XYZ file of C-alpha atoms in Angstrom:
600
model
C -7.774 -120.025 82.420
C -8.774 -116.665 80.987
C -7.648 -114.988 84.180
C -4.328 -116.830 84.038
C -3.790 -115.737 80.436
C -4.541 -112.179 81.358
C -2.060 -112.405 84.203
C 0.679 -113.714 81.915
C 0.184 -110.900 79.431
C 0.339 -108.404 82.243
C 3.695 -109.803 83.313
C 4.946 -109.572 79.719
C 4.422 -105.856 79.626
C 6.370 -105.677 82.849
C 9.042 -108.318 82.237
C 11.888 -106.163 80.935
C 12.103 -104.452 84.325
C 14.051 -107.508 85.579
C 11.801 -107.818 88.653
C 11.145 -111.369 89.872
C 8.415 -113.218 87.988
C 9.421 -116.710 89.132
C 7.839 -117.658 92.449
C 9.013 -119.558 95.458
C 11.918 -121.946 95.058
C 11.374 -122.321 91.328
C 14.298 -121.619 89.001
C 14.162 -121.223 85.210
C 17.434 -121.343 83.270
C 17.035 -120.657 79.567
C 19.813 -122.018 77.329
C 18.442 -120.016 74.442
C 21.263 -120.684 71.988
C 20.402 -124.426 72.083
C 16.564 -124.163 72.328
C 16.735 -125.662 75.834
C 15.353 -124.952 79.325
C 16.554 -126.239 82.699
C 13.849 -126.085 85.363
C 14.521 -126.809 89.037
C 12.786 -126.470 92.379
C 9.419 -127.690 91.084
C 7.151 -130.220 92.800
C 7.926 -133.731 91.529
C 5.388 -135.364 89.218
C 3.258 -132.228 88.849
C 2.363 -131.690 85.152
C 3.913 -128.493 83.803
C 2.884 -126.512 80.744
C 5.844 -124.676 79.166
C 5.525 -122.028 76.429
C 7.764 -119.542 74.621
C 5.998 -116.257 73.891
C 7.190 -113.606 71.457
C 5.392 -110.263 71.142
C 2.366 -111.796 72.851
C 2.251 -114.806 70.502
C 3.024 -118.351 71.631
C 5.709 -119.730 69.309
C 6.543 -123.003 71.125
C 4.930 -125.417 73.561
C 6.085 -128.369 75.688
C 4.727 -130.400 78.614
C 6.337 -132.520 81.290
C 6.703 -133.156 84.988
C 9.623 -132.581 87.326
C 11.647 -135.584 88.451
C 12.111 -136.601 92.064
C 14.758 -133.910 92.534
C 12.380 -131.225 91.208
C 14.159 -130.782 87.861
C 12.956 -130.931 84.292
C 15.063 -130.301 81.196
C 13.185 -129.229 78.086
C 14.951 -130.420 74.933
C 15.843 -133.212 75.497
C 13.944 -134.667 78.534
C 10.685 -132.966 77.598
C 10.454 -132.261 73.886
C 8.975 -129.275 72.162
C 5.684 -130.190 70.512
C 5.332 -129.650 66.762
C 8.362 -127.412 66.232
C 11.513 -126.550 68.162
C 11.858 -122.788 68.714
C 14.880 -120.658 67.921
C 14.628 -118.739 71.200
C 15.645 -115.061 70.992
C 16.508 -112.358 73.485
C 13.368 -110.673 74.852
C 11.292 -113.844 74.331
C 9.283 -114.788 77.433
C 9.430 -118.261 79.001
C 6.230 -119.261 80.794
C 5.867 -122.287 83.128
C 2.399 -123.019 84.481
C 0.973 -125.832 86.636
C 2.860 -125.637 89.939
C 1.395 -122.673 91.767
C 1.387 -119.200 90.182
C 2.537 -119.098 86.582
C 6.249 -118.368 86.362
C 7.600 -116.087 83.625
C 11.045 -114.817 82.760
C 12.466 -112.652 79.995
C 15.356 -114.093 78.007
C 18.275 -111.645 78.174
C 20.700 -110.820 75.372
C 23.991 -112.327 76.548
C 26.632 -114.010 74.366
C 30.001 -115.675 74.976
C 32.919 -116.209 72.629
C 35.447 -119.023 72.549
C 38.177 -119.151 75.220
C 41.669 -117.971 74.246
C 45.045 -117.522 75.913
C 45.391 -114.166 77.654
C 48.285 -111.769 77.283
C 49.248 -112.273 80.917
C 50.928 -115.507 81.922
C 48.689 -118.431 82.945
C 45.451 -116.707 81.947
C 42.512 -117.643 79.735
C 40.136 -114.933 78.503
C 36.604 -115.038 77.124
C 34.921 -112.088 75.425
C 31.184 -111.635 75.095
C 28.291 -109.157 75.090
C 25.467 -108.215 77.438
C 22.645 -105.933 76.264
C 19.210 -105.049 77.542
C 16.175 -104.440 75.359
C 17.326 -100.850 74.699
C 20.810 -101.933 73.682
C 22.461 -100.750 76.908
C 24.596 -102.701 79.373
C 22.957 -105.322 81.508
C 23.609 -104.511 85.187
C 27.257 -104.778 86.180
C 28.183 -107.934 88.060
C 25.272 -109.948 86.675
C 27.224 -111.818 83.981
C 29.523 -114.749 84.610
C 31.683 -116.723 82.186
C 31.822 -120.478 82.652
C 34.048 -123.070 81.028
C 32.504 -126.553 81.077
C 34.722 -129.536 80.226
C 33.955 -133.199 79.651
C 37.007 -134.077 81.741
C 38.136 -132.607 85.037
C 40.427 -129.719 85.826
C 43.315 -130.045 88.265
C 40.980 -129.106 91.137
C 38.784 -132.135 90.206
C 35.987 -129.857 89.031
C 34.387 -129.892 85.592
C 33.922 -126.151 85.360
C 35.715 -122.860 85.921
C 33.999 -119.544 86.582
C 35.061 -115.914 86.175
C 33.150 -112.647 86.556
C 32.627 -110.684 83.332
C 33.758 -107.054 83.367
C 32.591 -104.542 80.760
C 35.351 -103.172 78.546
C 34.315 -99.554 79.266
C 31.581 -97.706 81.163
C 29.391 -97.580 78.051
C 30.470 -100.682 76.128
C 28.239 -103.761 76.016
C 31.306 -105.905 75.315
C 32.737 -107.754 78.304
C 35.852 -109.725 79.152
C 36.234 -112.502 81.710
C 39.738 -113.528 82.819
C 40.533 -116.954 84.268
C 43.778 -116.813 86.257
C 46.301 -119.450 87.349
C 45.444 -121.756 84.462
C 48.487 -124.006 84.055
C 49.535 -127.443 82.859
C 46.822 -129.638 81.380
C 44.133 -127.177 82.442
C 45.167 -124.917 79.546
C 44.194 -127.404 76.823
C 41.026 -128.377 78.701
C 39.996 -124.730 79.034
C 40.635 -123.948 75.355
C 38.505 -126.932 74.298
C 35.737 -126.357 76.860
C 32.185 -125.298 76.194
C 32.029 -121.534 76.773
C 28.958 -120.162 78.505
C 27.819 -116.637 79.200
C 25.469 -116.692 82.196
C 23.183 -113.798 83.182
C 21.652 -114.157 86.675
C 20.555 -110.858 88.143
C 17.972 -112.973 89.988
C 18.755 -116.436 91.327
C 15.471 -117.725 89.969
C 15.883 -116.356 86.407
C 18.973 -117.367 84.484
C 19.830 -116.812 80.817
C 22.631 -118.930 79.365
C 24.283 -118.738 75.951
C 26.550 -121.591 74.911
C 29.449 -121.639 72.446
C 29.544 -123.867 70.499
C 25.827 -124.367 70.242
C 22.929 -123.810 67.882
C 19.143 -123.988 68.022
C 17.292 -127.136 67.111
C 16.062 -130.444 68.564
C 18.361 -132.517 70.791
C 18.000 -136.298 70.668
C 15.721 -137.998 71.329
C 13.587 -134.942 70.460
C 12.790 -134.613 66.761
C 10.434 -131.641 66.311
C 11.901 -129.590 63.439
C 13.382 -126.173 64.105
C 10.855 -123.387 63.520
C 12.940 -120.364 62.753
C 11.915 -116.893 61.759
C 14.707 -114.546 60.867
C 16.645 -112.441 58.412
C 19.543 -114.643 57.386
C 21.418 -113.003 54.515
C 22.002 -109.906 52.399
C 23.330 -109.552 48.880
C 25.445 -106.592 50.065
C 28.517 -108.221 51.555
C 32.223 -107.616 52.029
C 34.411 -110.589 52.909
C 31.301 -112.614 53.635
C 29.853 -110.116 56.142
C 26.679 -108.100 55.435
C 28.028 -104.683 54.484
C 26.852 -101.498 52.804
C 29.876 -99.561 51.524
C 30.747 -96.892 48.997
C 30.794 -99.447 46.189
C 27.303 -100.894 46.685
C 25.344 -98.158 48.490
C 23.784 -97.035 45.203
C 22.154 -100.427 44.542
C 19.018 -101.883 46.097
C 19.637 -104.104 49.116
C 18.415 -107.659 48.743
C 17.507 -109.492 51.959
C 16.489 -113.087 52.501
C 15.412 -115.204 55.412
C 13.365 -118.043 56.774
C 9.855 -118.284 58.172
C 7.927 -120.921 60.060
C 5.615 -123.188 58.126
C 2.375 -121.430 59.077
C 3.628 -117.897 58.315
C 1.369 -116.244 55.753
C 3.204 -112.952 55.182
C 6.529 -111.267 55.966
C 7.192 -107.533 56.226
C 10.813 -106.324 56.221
C 12.550 -103.039 57.079
C 16.037 -101.735 57.907
C 16.701 -99.475 60.898
C 19.688 -97.169 61.193
C 21.868 -96.397 64.223
C 19.763 -93.318 64.977
C 16.044 -92.830 64.514
C 16.144 -93.455 60.776
C 14.366 -96.403 59.233
C 13.322 -97.533 55.789
C 9.775 -98.182 54.755
C 8.493 -101.687 55.470
C 8.302 -103.782 52.298
C 6.419 -107.003 51.737
C 8.633 -110.019 51.184
C 8.052 -112.725 48.627
C 7.271 -115.863 50.635
C 7.889 -119.371 49.315
C 4.956 -121.773 48.985
C 4.411 -125.355 50.048
C 4.388 -127.127 53.373
C 7.138 -127.019 55.966
C 9.539 -124.207 56.726
C 9.522 -121.354 54.252
C 12.004 -118.916 52.794
C 11.481 -115.337 51.720
C 13.205 -112.523 49.833
C 12.753 -108.770 49.931
C 14.303 -105.706 48.289
C 14.959 -102.454 50.162
C 15.333 -99.389 47.880
C 18.905 -98.090 47.672
C 17.855 -94.476 48.233
C 16.261 -95.330 51.585
C 19.307 -97.274 52.780
C 21.611 -94.464 51.612
C 19.612 -92.000 53.723
C 20.422 -93.926 56.918
C 23.427 -92.832 58.954
C 26.611 -94.863 58.782
C 26.896 -97.413 61.552
C 25.233 -100.720 62.376
C 22.015 -101.235 60.431
C 19.517 -103.804 61.646
C 17.288 -105.706 59.232
C 14.132 -106.943 60.949
C 11.091 -108.817 59.753
C 7.555 -109.216 61.108
C 5.908 -112.582 60.497
C 2.154 -112.956 60.220
C 1.093 -116.233 61.896
C -2.294 -117.654 62.901
C -1.579 -116.479 66.451
C -0.702 -112.964 65.315
C 2.366 -111.024 64.150
C 5.705 -111.993 65.692
C 9.321 -111.050 65.236
C 12.363 -113.186 64.588
C 16.077 -113.148 64.277
C 17.585 -109.922 62.976
C 20.544 -109.349 60.687
C 23.167 -106.666 61.353
C 24.703 -104.866 58.396
C 27.680 -102.589 58.722
C 27.096 -99.364 56.830
C 30.293 -97.449 56.156
C 30.581 -95.349 53.020
C 33.499 -93.135 54.080
C 36.890 -93.898 52.580
C 39.828 -94.066 54.983
C 42.817 -91.759 54.729
C 45.679 -92.803 52.470
C 48.507 -94.661 54.252
C 51.466 -92.700 55.602
C 54.964 -94.114 55.167
C 57.655 -93.841 57.831
C 60.280 -92.872 56.978
C 58.780 -90.831 54.160
C 60.140 -90.947 50.635
C 63.357 -89.058 49.960
C 67.055 -89.435 49.192
C 68.951 -91.769 51.496
C 72.517 -93.037 51.719
C 71.491 -96.201 53.569
C 68.885 -98.919 53.030
C 65.545 -98.215 54.698
C 62.910 -100.194 56.587
C 59.571 -98.579 55.774
C 56.381 -99.008 57.798
C 52.901 -97.967 56.704
C 50.384 -96.382 59.058
C 46.746 -95.360 58.688
C 44.442 -93.288 60.873
C 41.898 -96.116 60.583
C 43.530 -98.745 62.788
C 41.239 -101.458 61.460
C 42.055 -100.842 57.808
C 44.147 -103.298 55.808
C 46.913 -101.780 53.700
C 48.172 -102.932 50.317
C 51.214 -101.742 48.370
C 53.367 -102.174 45.280
C 57.026 -101.450 44.630
C 57.075 -101.700 40.819
C 55.408 -98.365 40.090
C 51.941 -99.808 39.413
C 48.850 -98.764 41.336
C 48.021 -101.211 44.151
C 44.865 -103.324 44.058
C 42.474 -103.644 46.992
C 43.620 -107.208 47.612
C 46.721 -109.291 47.063
C 47.565 -110.110 43.447
C 50.676 -110.680 41.334
C 52.156 -107.245 42.125
C 50.118 -106.098 45.144
C 51.232 -107.178 48.614
C 49.460 -106.897 51.953
C 51.371 -104.802 54.455
C 52.152 -106.845 57.565
C 55.817 -106.102 58.288
C 58.276 -103.288 57.471
C 59.187 -103.063 53.781
C 62.919 -103.422 53.058
C 64.100 -100.726 50.613
C 67.544 -101.760 49.333
C 67.387 -99.999 45.964
C 65.720 -96.909 44.535
C 61.972 -97.480 44.146
C 58.514 -96.027 44.738
C 56.061 -97.452 47.283
C 52.454 -96.928 46.243
C 49.943 -97.820 48.953
C 46.242 -97.702 49.751
C 44.119 -98.624 52.752
C 40.908 -100.654 52.680
C 38.679 -100.299 55.733
C 36.619 -103.067 57.310
C 33.687 -102.161 55.082
C 35.743 -102.483 51.887
C 36.129 -98.758 51.155
C 39.507 -98.004 49.502
C 41.517 -94.880 50.219
C 43.384 -92.700 47.763
C 46.803 -94.009 46.734
C 49.845 -92.579 48.501
C 53.227 -92.529 46.744
C 56.612 -92.349 48.444
C 59.718 -92.379 46.232
C 62.994 -93.563 47.738
C 66.285 -92.682 46.031
C 69.271 -94.577 47.421
C 72.603 -92.942 46.583
C 76.312 -93.412 47.144
C 78.026 -91.713 50.077
C 81.772 -91.227 49.486
C 84.153 -90.754 52.400
C 87.889 -89.898 52.294
C 90.579 -91.011 54.701
C 92.362 -88.945 55.794
C 90.074 -85.959 55.453
C 93.068 -83.610 54.932
C 96.920 -83.671 54.951
C 99.265 -81.090 56.480
C 102.868 -81.926 55.574
C 104.324 -79.254 57.847
C 107.737 -77.720 56.871
C 109.532 -79.253 53.900
C 112.815 -78.176 52.245
C 112.573 -76.660 48.801
C 112.435 -79.230 45.965
C 112.756 -82.254 48.262
C 109.983 -84.873 48.654
C 108.095 -85.478 51.874
C 107.244 -89.031 52.960
C 104.454 -90.518 50.799
C 100.969 -90.968 52.278
C 97.958 -93.007 51.128
C 94.457 -91.595 50.578
C 91.455 -93.989 50.635
C 88.084 -93.306 48.979
C 85.246 -95.484 50.346
C 81.581 -95.782 49.321
C 79.555 -95.717 52.551
C 76.264 -95.318 50.694
C 73.558 -97.645 49.385
C 74.194 -97.342 45.626
C 77.154 -97.853 43.256
C 79.431 -94.956 42.342
C 81.923 -94.642 39.484
C 85.175 -92.674 39.851
C 86.108 -91.103 36.509
C 89.440 -89.518 37.489
C 91.885 -88.385 40.152
C 93.906 -85.137 39.897
C 95.776 -82.548 41.945
C 93.973 -79.202 41.818
C 94.097 -75.894 43.626
C 96.516 -72.961 44.031
C 99.860 -74.831 43.874
C 99.234 -78.152 42.101
C 102.883 -78.389 41.001
C 104.070 -78.675 44.612
C 102.274 -81.987 45.221
C 102.562 -85.338 43.433
C 100.864 -88.714 43.782
C 101.786 -92.282 43.097
C 99.668 -95.215 41.856
C 95.867 -94.813 41.876
C 93.403 -97.718 41.960
C 90.463 -95.331 41.709
C 90.334 -93.984 38.145
C 87.548 -95.622 36.118
C 86.554 -97.870 39.036
C 82.967 -98.641 40.116
C 82.690 -98.741 43.884
C 79.816 -100.854 45.178
C 78.415 -100.057 48.644
C 81.106 -100.722 51.242
C 84.019 -101.000 48.779
C 87.010 -98.622 48.472
C 90.008 -97.624 46.339
C 93.340 -95.886 47.111
C 95.848 -93.354 45.849
C 99.314 -94.044 47.287
C 102.532 -92.082 47.737
C 100.952 -88.631 47.882
C 103.927 -86.320 48.531
C 104.781 -82.634 49.017
C 107.705 -81.237 46.955
C 107.707 -77.470 47.568
C 108.776 -75.295 44.643
C 108.937 -72.086 46.680
C 109.184 -70.825 50.212
C 106.056 -70.235 52.304
C 102.666 -71.910 52.546
C 101.714 -74.028 49.541
C 98.175 -75.484 49.061
C 96.391 -77.841 46.687
C 93.814 -80.675 46.806
C 93.697 -84.323 45.745
C 90.367 -84.355 43.844
C 88.292 -87.419 42.907
C 85.760 -86.854 40.139
C 82.757 -89.257 40.386
C 79.002 -89.605 39.903
C 78.112 -89.469 43.620
C 76.081 -86.499 44.887
C 78.221 -83.380 44.509
C 80.214 -84.742 41.570
C 83.659 -84.617 43.231
C 85.368 -85.170 46.555
C 88.661 -83.570 47.688
C 91.348 -84.009 50.316
C 92.961 -80.622 51.153
C 96.786 -80.648 50.917
C 99.031 -78.060 52.602
C 102.674 -77.575 53.563
C 105.339 -74.915 54.176
C 108.388 -74.728 51.867
C 111.758 -73.359 52.973
C 115.319 -73.036 51.588
C 114.473 -71.886 48.073
C 117.299 -69.805 46.315
C 117.048 -66.008 46.660
C 115.870 -64.388 43.402
C 118.160 -61.648 41.672
C 116.977 -58.031 41.918
C 114.694 -57.009 39.112
C 116.168 -54.834 36.277
C 115.533 -51.066 36.526
C 112.458 -49.842 34.806
C 112.877 -48.580 31.168
C 111.721 -45.136 29.840
C 112.397 -42.699 26.939
C 114.645 -39.604 27.553
C 114.421 -36.545 25.197
C 117.595 -34.483 24.450
C 117.598 -31.323 22.182
C 120.566 -29.867 20.299
C 119.891 -26.268 21.416
C 118.093 -24.912 24.341
C 117.812 -21.340 22.844
C 118.218 -19.621 19.403
C 119.252 -15.954 18.918
C 118.239 -14.661 15.441
C 119.903 -11.239 15.940
C 118.705 -8.079 14.066
C 116.327 -8.692 11.176
C 114.627 -6.240 8.738
C 110.872 -5.805 9.001
C 108.859 -8.256 6.886
C 111.917 -10.270 5.853
C 112.660 -13.928 6.656
C 115.686 -14.873 8.663
C 118.053 -17.664 8.075
C 116.607 -21.152 9.084
C 117.969 -22.591 12.281
C 117.727 -26.391 12.905
C 116.986 -28.049 16.232
C 117.599 -31.799 16.615
C 115.632 -33.923 19.163
C 117.412 -37.102 20.242
C 115.966 -40.048 22.444
C 118.773 -40.983 24.812
C 116.518 -43.250 26.959
C 115.831 -47.068 26.913
C 112.341 -47.038 25.475
C 110.767 -45.601 22.326
C 109.550 -42.017 22.477
C 106.506 -40.610 20.684
C 106.163 -36.938 19.502
C 102.538 -36.490 18.492
C 102.843 -32.777 17.374
C 105.283 -29.825 17.099
C 104.627 -26.063 17.147
C 105.904 -22.477 17.878
C 104.359 -20.137 20.394
C 104.688 -16.344 20.253
C 104.344 -13.790 17.387
C 106.876 -13.303 14.560
C 108.198 -16.875 14.435
C 107.283 -19.818 12.267
C 108.151 -23.524 12.144
C 109.443 -24.964 8.926
C 109.539 -28.571 7.727
C 110.423 -31.210 10.355
C 110.650 -34.949 10.873
C 109.453 -34.952 14.473
C 105.729 -34.317 14.353
C 103.717 -37.576 14.445
C 106.805 -39.734 14.989
C 106.009 -42.527 17.536
C 109.233 -44.509 17.473
C 112.166 -42.239 18.084
C-alpha cells in the first residue's frame, strides 16, 4: 500500500501534463459540477476504491464495484462516504482496485446555457476552457453537448458541436449547432448544456448547466465545501473593486469543511502582485463552518486593475488544501464622458441624438431638464437605450458608468431649435411697365420651415424706390407662425413713377434668425413726361458809372473837386463788396457806401 500511495503522488506531480494516467480500457468521466463520476470499462464486481485528492490531501472517498457492463456511477450509485465533495478544476480523481491505480486531473471547462444564434436555424453555446496556467486547453478537445429528456427529430436525445475558441488567445469558446428547426429549437433551448473535455478517450471532464455540487438521491452525505463565497465590495451584485470603494478594506467570507481548523486568505492580482495572507476568523461548532477575513485596502489598491482572485488555504487533519476561489473585478479608472451625435448647436429641424462612449460596455444615463444625471435611473435621469428625440430647445447632460460602477465626467450638449423662414417667390421682376400704371398683382408667401415659432411684427416696402411698388392685404403682420405654417401678402404691384430701372424690397420684420426677410422687387418704367429745361443759373453783375476820371490841372498840395463813382448790380443775385481802395500816389478815396456791403 505504501508503494501504491507513493505511485499516486508521483502521478499527481505529473498529472497536469495531460498524459494518460488511466490504464487499459478504463474510462473516468468526472462530472465535477455535480460531484459525480462515471466509470466504465472496469471488471464487473471488483471492489473499487475512489478518492478525490486536492494538493496531495484526500478530500473525498467512495467505494463500489462495477456492474455487469463494467460501469459504476459515483453519486448516486456509489455514494461518497462522510461528505460529498465540491470537486474543483485541478483536483485529482483516483480509482484503485482493478489493476494499476488510475488517476486523472479534472480540467477547467464550463458551458453556458443554449441560446438562439444570429444565423437562421442555429443554436449557440458559450463556455470556457483553461489549463492550470490559465491558458487555452488544446484546440479541438472541447465539445458542447445538449442533452434532452425527450428526443430530437433524428430520434436522438443529444446533439453535439465542436467548441471553437473566440480568438487565438481567448479561453472563451463558442459551439454552434446548425439546422435546428421546428420542435428541436424548444428542446435545445431547454436541454441540459454540457461542456466536455476529452483530450484522451480515457479521461473526460464534464461540466453541466444547470447543475450544482452536492449529494444526489439516494446519497445523503452532506456537501463538504471549501471556498471563498462573497465579498463586501460589490457592484450590481458582482464582486467589484472600483474607484468608490478601493480606499476601504475588502471583507471576504466563505465556507470550510467541518474538520477545518484554520483558514488563510489572500488576493492575487492579474500580474505577479499579491496581498499578504491573513488569518480568517473561523466559526465554531460541529458541521460545516463559515469564515470571514479582511484584506487591507492599501494592499488591494496596490494590485493592478483587472481580475483579482481571492483564494483561501484550509488547514485539515490531512494537511492544507485549497478550495473554490472568488473573482473580483478591479477597475478604478473612470470611462470617458459620453459623446453626443449630432453635437449640440443651433438647428432648424428636430434632432435625433445618440450617445456614444469609448467604453463599449459602459451604461449611459442622461437628463434633459438641466439637472446633473445620476448614475442610475431616477425621477429625472433616464438610461440611454435609443436615440433621444429633441423637438424643443434643451440641454442633454450625460455620463457613462462602466461595468465596475465608475462614473465618467458629465458631458453637456445644448440644442437650440429655431425658426427657418422661407419666401415664395424669392424675388419678383415685373419687366417693363408704363409710367404710373399698375402691373398685375402678385402674392408673396412667408413660411416657417423651422422647428420653433416665429412672430412677424410688420411688413413694409423698403429700398431705393419704395414709392414705385404697392401691396395689398397682408395676413402676416403681428402673426405667430408655428413650424410648418405660413402667411401671405397679396396684390403686390409695380407702378413706376419714372422711366428706367426701379428697385425696392418687400420686407418682413420678425424674430427669426437675422431679424428680417426680404423679397427683391424690380421693374423698368417707360413713358414718363419729359421734364422742362432747368432755368439758367443766377449770378451778380457789377456795373460802374464811369470807367475813367480826368481831374485836369491841379495846384500842388491842393485838393481837387470830388468826383463820384456809382457801382450798380445789374445781375440776378446779390453782390458783396468786402472793401474799397485807391492805388497809386496823389489820390485818395473819400466817404462811400460800398465798402463792406454784402447785399447790393
